[in-house]
PDB file of C-alpha atoms in Angstrom:
ATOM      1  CA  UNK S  94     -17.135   5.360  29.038  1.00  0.00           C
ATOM      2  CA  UNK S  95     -15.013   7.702  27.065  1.00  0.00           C
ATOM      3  CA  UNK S  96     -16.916   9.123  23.566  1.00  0.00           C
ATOM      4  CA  UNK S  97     -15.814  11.608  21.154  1.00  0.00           C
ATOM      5  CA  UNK S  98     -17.791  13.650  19.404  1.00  0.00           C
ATOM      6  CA  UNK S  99     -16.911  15.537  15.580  1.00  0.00           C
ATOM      7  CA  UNK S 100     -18.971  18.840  14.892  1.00  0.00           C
ATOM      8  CA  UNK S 101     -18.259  21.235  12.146  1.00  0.00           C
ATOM      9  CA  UNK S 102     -19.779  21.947   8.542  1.00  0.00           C
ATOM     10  CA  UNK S 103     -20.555  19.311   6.581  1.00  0.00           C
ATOM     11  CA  UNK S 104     -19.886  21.621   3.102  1.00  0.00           C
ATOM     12  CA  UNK S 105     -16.540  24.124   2.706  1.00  0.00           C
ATOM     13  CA  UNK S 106     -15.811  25.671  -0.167  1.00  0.00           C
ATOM     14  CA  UNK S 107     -12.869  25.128  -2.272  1.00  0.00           C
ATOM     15  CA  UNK S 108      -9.689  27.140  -1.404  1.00  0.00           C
ATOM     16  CA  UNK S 109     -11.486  28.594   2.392  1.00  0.00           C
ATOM     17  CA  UNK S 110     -10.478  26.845   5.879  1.00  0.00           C
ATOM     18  CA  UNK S 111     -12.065  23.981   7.091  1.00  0.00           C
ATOM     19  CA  UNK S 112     -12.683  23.689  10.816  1.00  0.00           C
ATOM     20  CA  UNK S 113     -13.703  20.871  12.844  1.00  0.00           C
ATOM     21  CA  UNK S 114     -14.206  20.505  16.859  1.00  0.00           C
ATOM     22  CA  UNK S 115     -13.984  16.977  18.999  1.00  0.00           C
ATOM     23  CA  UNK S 116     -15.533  17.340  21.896  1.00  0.00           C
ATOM     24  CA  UNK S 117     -14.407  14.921  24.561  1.00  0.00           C
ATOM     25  CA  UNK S 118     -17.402  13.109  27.108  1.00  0.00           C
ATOM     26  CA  UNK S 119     -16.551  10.691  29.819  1.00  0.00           C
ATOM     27  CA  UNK S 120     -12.714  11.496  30.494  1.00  0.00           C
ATOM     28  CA  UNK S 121     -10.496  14.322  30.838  1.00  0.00           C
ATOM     29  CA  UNK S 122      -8.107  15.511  27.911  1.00  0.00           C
ATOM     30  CA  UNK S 123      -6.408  16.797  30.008  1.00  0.00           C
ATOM     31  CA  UNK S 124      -4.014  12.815  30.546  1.00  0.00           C
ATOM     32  CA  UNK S 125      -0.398  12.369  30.903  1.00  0.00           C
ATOM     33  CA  UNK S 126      -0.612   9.203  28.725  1.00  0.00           C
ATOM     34  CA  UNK S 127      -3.142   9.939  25.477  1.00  0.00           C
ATOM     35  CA  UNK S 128      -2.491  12.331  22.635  1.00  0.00           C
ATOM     36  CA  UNK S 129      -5.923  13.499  20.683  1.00  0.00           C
ATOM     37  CA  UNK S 130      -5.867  13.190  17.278  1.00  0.00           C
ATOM     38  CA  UNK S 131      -7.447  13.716  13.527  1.00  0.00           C
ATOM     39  CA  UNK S 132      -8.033  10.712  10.648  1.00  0.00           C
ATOM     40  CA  UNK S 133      -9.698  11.007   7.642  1.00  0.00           C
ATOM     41  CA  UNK S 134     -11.228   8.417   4.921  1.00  0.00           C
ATOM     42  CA  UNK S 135     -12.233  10.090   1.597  1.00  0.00           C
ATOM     43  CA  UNK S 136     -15.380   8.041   0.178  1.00  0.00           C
ATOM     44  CA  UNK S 137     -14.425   4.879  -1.169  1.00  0.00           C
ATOM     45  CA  UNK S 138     -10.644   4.820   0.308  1.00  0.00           C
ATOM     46  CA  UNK S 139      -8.133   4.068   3.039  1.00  0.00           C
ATOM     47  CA  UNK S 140      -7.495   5.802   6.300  1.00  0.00           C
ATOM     48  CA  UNK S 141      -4.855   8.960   6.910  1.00  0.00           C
ATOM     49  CA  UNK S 142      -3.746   9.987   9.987  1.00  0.00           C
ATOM     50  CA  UNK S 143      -3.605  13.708   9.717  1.00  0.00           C
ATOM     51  CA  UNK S 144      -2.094  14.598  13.180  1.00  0.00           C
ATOM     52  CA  UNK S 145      -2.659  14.677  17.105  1.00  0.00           C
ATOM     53  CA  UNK S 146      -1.841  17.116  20.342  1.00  0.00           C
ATOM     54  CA  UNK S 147      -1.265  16.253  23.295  1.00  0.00           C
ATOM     55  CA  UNK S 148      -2.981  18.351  26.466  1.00  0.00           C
ATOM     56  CA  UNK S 149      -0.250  21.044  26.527  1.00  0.00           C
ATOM     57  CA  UNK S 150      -0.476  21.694  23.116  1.00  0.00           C
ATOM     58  CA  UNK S 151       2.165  20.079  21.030  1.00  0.00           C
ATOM     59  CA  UNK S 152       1.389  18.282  18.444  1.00  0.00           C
ATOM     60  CA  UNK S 153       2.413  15.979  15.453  1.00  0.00           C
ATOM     61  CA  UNK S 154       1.330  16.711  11.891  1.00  0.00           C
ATOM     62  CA  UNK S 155       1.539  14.355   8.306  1.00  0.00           C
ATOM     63  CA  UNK S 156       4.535  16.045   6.824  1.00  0.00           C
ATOM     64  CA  UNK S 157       1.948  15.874   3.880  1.00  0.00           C
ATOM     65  CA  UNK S 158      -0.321  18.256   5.378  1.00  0.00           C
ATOM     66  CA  UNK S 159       1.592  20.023   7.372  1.00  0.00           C
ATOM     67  CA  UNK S 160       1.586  23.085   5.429  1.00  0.00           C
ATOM     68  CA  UNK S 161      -2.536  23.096   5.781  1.00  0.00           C
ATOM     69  CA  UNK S 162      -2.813  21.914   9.354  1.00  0.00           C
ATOM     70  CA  UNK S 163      -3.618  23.538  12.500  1.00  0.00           C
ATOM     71  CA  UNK S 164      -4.569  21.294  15.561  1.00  0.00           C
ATOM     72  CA  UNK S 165      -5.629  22.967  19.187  1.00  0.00           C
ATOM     73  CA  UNK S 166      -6.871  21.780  22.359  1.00  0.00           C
ATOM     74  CA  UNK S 167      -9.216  23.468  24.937  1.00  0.00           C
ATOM     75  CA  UNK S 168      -8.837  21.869  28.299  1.00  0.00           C
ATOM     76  CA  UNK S 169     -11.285  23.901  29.465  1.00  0.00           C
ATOM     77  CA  UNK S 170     -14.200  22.867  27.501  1.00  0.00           C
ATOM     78  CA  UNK S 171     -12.643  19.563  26.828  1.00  0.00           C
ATOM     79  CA  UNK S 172     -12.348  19.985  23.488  1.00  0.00           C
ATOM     80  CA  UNK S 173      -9.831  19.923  20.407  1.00  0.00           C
ATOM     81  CA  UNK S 174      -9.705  21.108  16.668  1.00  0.00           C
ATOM     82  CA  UNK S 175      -9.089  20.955  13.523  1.00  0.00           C
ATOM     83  CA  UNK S 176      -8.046  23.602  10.987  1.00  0.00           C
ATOM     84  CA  UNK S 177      -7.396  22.619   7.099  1.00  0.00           C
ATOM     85  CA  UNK S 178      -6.486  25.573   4.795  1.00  0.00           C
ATOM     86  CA  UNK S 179      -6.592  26.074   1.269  1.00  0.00           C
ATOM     87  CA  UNK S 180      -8.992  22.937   1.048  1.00  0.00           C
ATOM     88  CA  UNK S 181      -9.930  21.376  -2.445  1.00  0.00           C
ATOM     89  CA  UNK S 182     -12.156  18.707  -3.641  1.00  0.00           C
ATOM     90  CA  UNK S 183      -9.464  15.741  -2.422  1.00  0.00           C
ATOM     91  CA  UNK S 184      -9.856  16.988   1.163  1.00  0.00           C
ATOM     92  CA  UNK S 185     -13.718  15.538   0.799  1.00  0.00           C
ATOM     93  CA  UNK S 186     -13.634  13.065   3.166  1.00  0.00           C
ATOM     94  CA  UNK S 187     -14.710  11.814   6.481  1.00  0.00           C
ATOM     95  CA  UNK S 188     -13.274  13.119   9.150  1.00  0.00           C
ATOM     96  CA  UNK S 189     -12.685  11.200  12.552  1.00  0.00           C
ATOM     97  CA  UNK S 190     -11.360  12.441  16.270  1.00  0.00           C
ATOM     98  CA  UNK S 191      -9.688   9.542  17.851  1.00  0.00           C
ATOM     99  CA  UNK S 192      -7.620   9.320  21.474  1.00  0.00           C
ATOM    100  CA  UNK S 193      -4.203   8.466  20.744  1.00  0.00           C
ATOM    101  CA  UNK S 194      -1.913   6.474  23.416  1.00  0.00           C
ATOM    102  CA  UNK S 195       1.703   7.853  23.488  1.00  0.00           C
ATOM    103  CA  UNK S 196       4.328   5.246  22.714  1.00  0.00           C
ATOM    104  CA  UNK S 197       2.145   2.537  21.411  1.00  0.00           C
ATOM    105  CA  UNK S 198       0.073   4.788  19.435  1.00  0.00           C
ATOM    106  CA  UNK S 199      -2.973   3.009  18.742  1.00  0.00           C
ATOM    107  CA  UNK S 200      -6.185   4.808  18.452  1.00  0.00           C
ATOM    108  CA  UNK S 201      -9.313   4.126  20.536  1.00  0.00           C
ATOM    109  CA  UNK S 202     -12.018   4.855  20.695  1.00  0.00           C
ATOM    110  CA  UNK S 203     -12.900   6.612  17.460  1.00  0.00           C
ATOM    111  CA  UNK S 204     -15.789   9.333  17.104  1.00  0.00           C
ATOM    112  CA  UNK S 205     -18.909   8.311  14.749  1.00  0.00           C
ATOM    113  CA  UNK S 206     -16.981  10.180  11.729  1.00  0.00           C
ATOM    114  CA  UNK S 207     -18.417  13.724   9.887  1.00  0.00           C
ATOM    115  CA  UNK S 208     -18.499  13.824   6.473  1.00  0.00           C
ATOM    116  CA  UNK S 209     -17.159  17.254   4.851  1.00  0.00           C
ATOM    117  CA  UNK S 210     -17.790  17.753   1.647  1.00  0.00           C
ATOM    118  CA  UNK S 211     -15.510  20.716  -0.250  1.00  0.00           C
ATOM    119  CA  UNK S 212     -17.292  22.088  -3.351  1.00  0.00           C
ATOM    120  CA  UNK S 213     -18.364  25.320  -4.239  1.00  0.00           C
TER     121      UNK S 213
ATOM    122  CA  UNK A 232       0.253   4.468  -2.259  1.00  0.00           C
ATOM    123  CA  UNK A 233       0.747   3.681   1.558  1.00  0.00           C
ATOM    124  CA  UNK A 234       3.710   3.408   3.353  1.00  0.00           C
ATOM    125  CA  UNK A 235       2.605   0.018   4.574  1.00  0.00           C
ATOM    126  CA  UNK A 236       1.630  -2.596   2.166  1.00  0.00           C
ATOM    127  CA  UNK A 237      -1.608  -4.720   2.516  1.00  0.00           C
ATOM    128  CA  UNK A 238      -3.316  -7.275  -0.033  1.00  0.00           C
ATOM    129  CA  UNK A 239      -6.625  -5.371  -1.170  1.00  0.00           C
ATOM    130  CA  UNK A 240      -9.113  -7.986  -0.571  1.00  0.00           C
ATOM    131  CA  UNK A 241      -9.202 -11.109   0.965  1.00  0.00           C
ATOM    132  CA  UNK A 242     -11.472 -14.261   1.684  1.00  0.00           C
ATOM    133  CA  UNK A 243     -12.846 -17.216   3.459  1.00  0.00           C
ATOM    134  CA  UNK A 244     -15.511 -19.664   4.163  1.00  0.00           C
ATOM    135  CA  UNK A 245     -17.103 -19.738   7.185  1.00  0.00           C
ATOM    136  CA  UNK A 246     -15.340 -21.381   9.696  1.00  0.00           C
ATOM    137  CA  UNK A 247     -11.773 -21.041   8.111  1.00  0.00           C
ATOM    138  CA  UNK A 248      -8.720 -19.766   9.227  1.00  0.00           C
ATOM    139  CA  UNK A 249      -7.485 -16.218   7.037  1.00  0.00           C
ATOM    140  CA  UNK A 250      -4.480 -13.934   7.293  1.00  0.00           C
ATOM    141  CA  UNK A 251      -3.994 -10.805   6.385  1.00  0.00           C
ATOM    142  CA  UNK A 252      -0.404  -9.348   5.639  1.00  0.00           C
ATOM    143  CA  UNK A 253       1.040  -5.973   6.557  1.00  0.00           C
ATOM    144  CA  UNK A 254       4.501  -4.956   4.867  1.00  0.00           C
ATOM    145  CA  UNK A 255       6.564  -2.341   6.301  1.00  0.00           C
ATOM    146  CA  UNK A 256       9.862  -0.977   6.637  1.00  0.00           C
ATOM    147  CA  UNK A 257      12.891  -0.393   9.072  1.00  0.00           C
ATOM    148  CA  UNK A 258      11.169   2.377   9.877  1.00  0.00           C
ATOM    149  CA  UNK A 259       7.634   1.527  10.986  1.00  0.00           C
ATOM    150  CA  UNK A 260       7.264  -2.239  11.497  1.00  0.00           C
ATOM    151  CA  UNK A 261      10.645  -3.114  12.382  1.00  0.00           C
ATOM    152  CA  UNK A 262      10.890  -0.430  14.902  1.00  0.00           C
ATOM    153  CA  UNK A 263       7.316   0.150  16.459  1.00  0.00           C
ATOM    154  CA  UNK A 264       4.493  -1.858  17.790  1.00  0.00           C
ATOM    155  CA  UNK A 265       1.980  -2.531  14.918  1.00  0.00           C
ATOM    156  CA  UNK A 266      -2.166  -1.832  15.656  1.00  0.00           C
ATOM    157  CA  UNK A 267      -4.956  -3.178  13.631  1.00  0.00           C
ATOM    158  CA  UNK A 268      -8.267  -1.602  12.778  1.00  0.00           C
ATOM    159  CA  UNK A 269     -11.978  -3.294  11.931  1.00  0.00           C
ATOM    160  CA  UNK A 270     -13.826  -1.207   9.977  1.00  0.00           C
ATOM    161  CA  UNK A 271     -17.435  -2.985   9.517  1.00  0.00           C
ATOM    162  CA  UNK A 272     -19.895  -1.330   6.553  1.00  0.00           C
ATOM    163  CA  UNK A 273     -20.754   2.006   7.202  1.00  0.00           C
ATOM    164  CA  UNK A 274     -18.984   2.695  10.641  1.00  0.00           C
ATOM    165  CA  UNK A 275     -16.117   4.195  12.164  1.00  0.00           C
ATOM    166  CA  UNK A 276     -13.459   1.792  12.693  1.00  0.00           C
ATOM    167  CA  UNK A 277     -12.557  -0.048  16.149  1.00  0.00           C
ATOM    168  CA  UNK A 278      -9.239  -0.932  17.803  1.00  0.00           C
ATOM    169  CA  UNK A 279      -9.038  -4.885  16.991  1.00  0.00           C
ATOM    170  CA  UNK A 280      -5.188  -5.757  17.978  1.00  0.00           C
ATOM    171  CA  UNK A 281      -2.622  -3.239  19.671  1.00  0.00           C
ATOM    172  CA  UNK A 282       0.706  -3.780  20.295  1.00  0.00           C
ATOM    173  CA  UNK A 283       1.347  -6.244  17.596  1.00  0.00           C
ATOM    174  CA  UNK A 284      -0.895  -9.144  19.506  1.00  0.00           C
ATOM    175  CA  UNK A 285      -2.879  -7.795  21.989  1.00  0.00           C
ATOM    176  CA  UNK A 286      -6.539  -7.616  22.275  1.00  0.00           C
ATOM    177  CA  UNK A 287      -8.673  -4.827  23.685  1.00  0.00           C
ATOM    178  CA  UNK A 288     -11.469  -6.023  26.079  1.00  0.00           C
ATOM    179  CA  UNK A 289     -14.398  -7.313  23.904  1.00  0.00           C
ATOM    180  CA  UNK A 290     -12.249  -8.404  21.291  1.00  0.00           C
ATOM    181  CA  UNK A 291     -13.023 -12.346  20.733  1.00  0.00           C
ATOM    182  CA  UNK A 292      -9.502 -14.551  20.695  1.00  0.00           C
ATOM    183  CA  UNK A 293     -10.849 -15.650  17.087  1.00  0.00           C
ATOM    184  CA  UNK A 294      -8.640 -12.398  16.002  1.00  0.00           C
ATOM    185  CA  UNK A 295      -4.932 -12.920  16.940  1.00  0.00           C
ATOM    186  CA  UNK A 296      -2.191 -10.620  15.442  1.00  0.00           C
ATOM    187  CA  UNK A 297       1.798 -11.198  15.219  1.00  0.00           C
ATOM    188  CA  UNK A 298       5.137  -9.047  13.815  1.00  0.00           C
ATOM    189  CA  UNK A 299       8.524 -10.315  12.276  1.00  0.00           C
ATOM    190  CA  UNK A 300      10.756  -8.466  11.665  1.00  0.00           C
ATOM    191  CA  UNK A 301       9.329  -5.638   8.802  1.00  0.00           C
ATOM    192  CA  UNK A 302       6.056  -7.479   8.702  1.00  0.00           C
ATOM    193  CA  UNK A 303       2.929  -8.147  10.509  1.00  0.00           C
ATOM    194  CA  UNK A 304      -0.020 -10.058   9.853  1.00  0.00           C
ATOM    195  CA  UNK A 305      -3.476 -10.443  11.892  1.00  0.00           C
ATOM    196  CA  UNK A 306      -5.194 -14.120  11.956  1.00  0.00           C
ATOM    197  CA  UNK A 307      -9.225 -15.077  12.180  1.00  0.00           C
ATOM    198  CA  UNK A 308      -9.750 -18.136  13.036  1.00  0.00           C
ATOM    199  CA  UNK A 309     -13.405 -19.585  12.875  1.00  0.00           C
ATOM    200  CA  UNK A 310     -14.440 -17.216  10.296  1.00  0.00           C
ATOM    201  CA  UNK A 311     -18.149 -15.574  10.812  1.00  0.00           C
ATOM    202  CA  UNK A 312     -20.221 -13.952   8.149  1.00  0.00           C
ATOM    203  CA  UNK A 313     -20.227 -10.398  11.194  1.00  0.00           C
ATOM    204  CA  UNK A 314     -16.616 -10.479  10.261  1.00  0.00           C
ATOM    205  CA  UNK A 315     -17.102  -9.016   6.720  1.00  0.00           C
ATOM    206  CA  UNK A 316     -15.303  -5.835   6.959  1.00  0.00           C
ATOM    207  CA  UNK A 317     -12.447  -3.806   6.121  1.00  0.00           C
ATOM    208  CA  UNK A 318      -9.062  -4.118   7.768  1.00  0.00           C
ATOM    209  CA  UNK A 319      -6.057  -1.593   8.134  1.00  0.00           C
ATOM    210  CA  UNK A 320      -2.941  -2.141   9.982  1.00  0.00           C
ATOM    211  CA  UNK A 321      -0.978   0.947  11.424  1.00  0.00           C
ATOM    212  CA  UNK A 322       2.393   1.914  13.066  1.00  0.00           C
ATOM    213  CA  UNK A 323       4.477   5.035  13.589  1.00  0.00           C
ATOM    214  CA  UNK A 324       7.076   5.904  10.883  1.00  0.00           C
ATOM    215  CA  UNK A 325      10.366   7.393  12.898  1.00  0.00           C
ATOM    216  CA  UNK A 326      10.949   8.739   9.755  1.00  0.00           C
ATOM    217  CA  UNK A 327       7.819  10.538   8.604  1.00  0.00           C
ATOM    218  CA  UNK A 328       7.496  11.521  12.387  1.00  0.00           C
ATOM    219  CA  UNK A 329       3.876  10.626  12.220  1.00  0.00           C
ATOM    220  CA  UNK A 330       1.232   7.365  12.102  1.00  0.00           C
ATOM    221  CA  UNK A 331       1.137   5.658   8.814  1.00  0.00           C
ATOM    222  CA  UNK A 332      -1.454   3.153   7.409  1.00  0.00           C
ATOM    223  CA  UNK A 333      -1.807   0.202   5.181  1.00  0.00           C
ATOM    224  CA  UNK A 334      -3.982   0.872   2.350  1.00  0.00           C
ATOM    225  CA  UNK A 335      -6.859  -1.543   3.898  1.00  0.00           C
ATOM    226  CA  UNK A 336      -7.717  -5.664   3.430  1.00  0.00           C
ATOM    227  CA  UNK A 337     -11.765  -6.140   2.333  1.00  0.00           C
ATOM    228  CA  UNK A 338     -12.261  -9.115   3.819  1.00  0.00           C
ATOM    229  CA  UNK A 339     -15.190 -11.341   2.229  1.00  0.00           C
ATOM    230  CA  UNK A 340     -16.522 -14.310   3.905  1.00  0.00           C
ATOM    231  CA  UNK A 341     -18.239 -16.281   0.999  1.00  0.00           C
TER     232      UNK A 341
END
């Protein structure tokens, strides 16, 4: 059974880099027909989709964070992250790993969520 | 605001029928395969409907899903208290390049 797995700081400060890693159990990354990918729910709200990579490394960003996003993958260690820059208090949220299917692009399953808090 | 438009709250009694509407675009909905989301109090949210109507393994036919044209809507039938939750639908935007999401449907059962 295929399980993802968030890990990172739970508290960044405002304006540094914050960095989350998915770690992937129960499957390889490493498939012709899944993407990985990155969704976040600040307290209280709705989901966004912040972007996904497939095993070679390309990926697919929000054109809204774009600017602040780096995604990479580590076939390795079966493992992907996430890199958000210049962070403020509106990047609080909980953040979620999910596999994402190319073409249909649905995402399941979904990690247990980490909750990163930005304040100084 | 979302790209795709959903009702913020809806509601039933036990045992009733309820639909929850998705609004979209040419660019989204009318073009790509709509997925919907269950997100229960205090967990991550599951895969209920892919592919505008079809149901992952596990997923009881109460919760049926369908797509016309720029819109979508998913259907419970025989509503359950355990269905209390929060519900997003989601496509890919051709124009944004990227997934977007309805802004969520809290569903109450009263």
């Amino acid at each position: 059974q295929l399980q993802l797995q968030e890990s990172g700081p739970g508290l960044v400060k405002p304006s540094e880099t914050l960095s989350l890693t998915c770690t992937v159990s129960g499957g390889s990354i490493s498939s012709n027909n899944y993407y990985w990918g990155w969704i976040r729910q600040p307290p209280g709200k709705g989901l966004e989709w912040i972007g996904s990579i497939y095993y070679s490394g390309s990926t697919y960003y929000n054109p809204s964070l774009k600017s602040r996003v780096t995604i990479s993958v580590d076939t390795s260690k079966n493992q992907f992250s996430l890199k958000l820059s210049s962070v403020t208090a509106a990047d609080t949220a909980v953040y979620y790993c999910v596999r994402h299917s190319v073409n249909t692009n649905w995402f399941d399953p979904w990690g247990q969520g980490t909750l990163v808090t930005v304040s100084s | 605001q979302s790209v795709l438009t959903q009702p913020p709250s809806a509601s039933g009694t036990p045992g009733q029928r309820v639909t929850i509407s998705c609004s979209g675009s040419s660019s989204n909905i009318g073009s790509n395969t709509v997925n919907w989301y269950q997100q229960l109090p205090g967990t991550a949210p599951k895969l209920l409907i892919y592919s505008n109507n079809q149901r992952p393994s596990g997923v009881p036919d109460r919760f049926s899903g369908s797509k016309s044209g720029t819109s979508a809507s998913l259907a419970i039938s025989g509503l359950r208290s355990e269905d209390e939750a929060d519900y997003y639908c989601a496509a890919w935007d051709d124009s944004l390049n990227g997934v977007v999401f309805g802004g969520g449907t809290k569903l109450t059962v009263l």
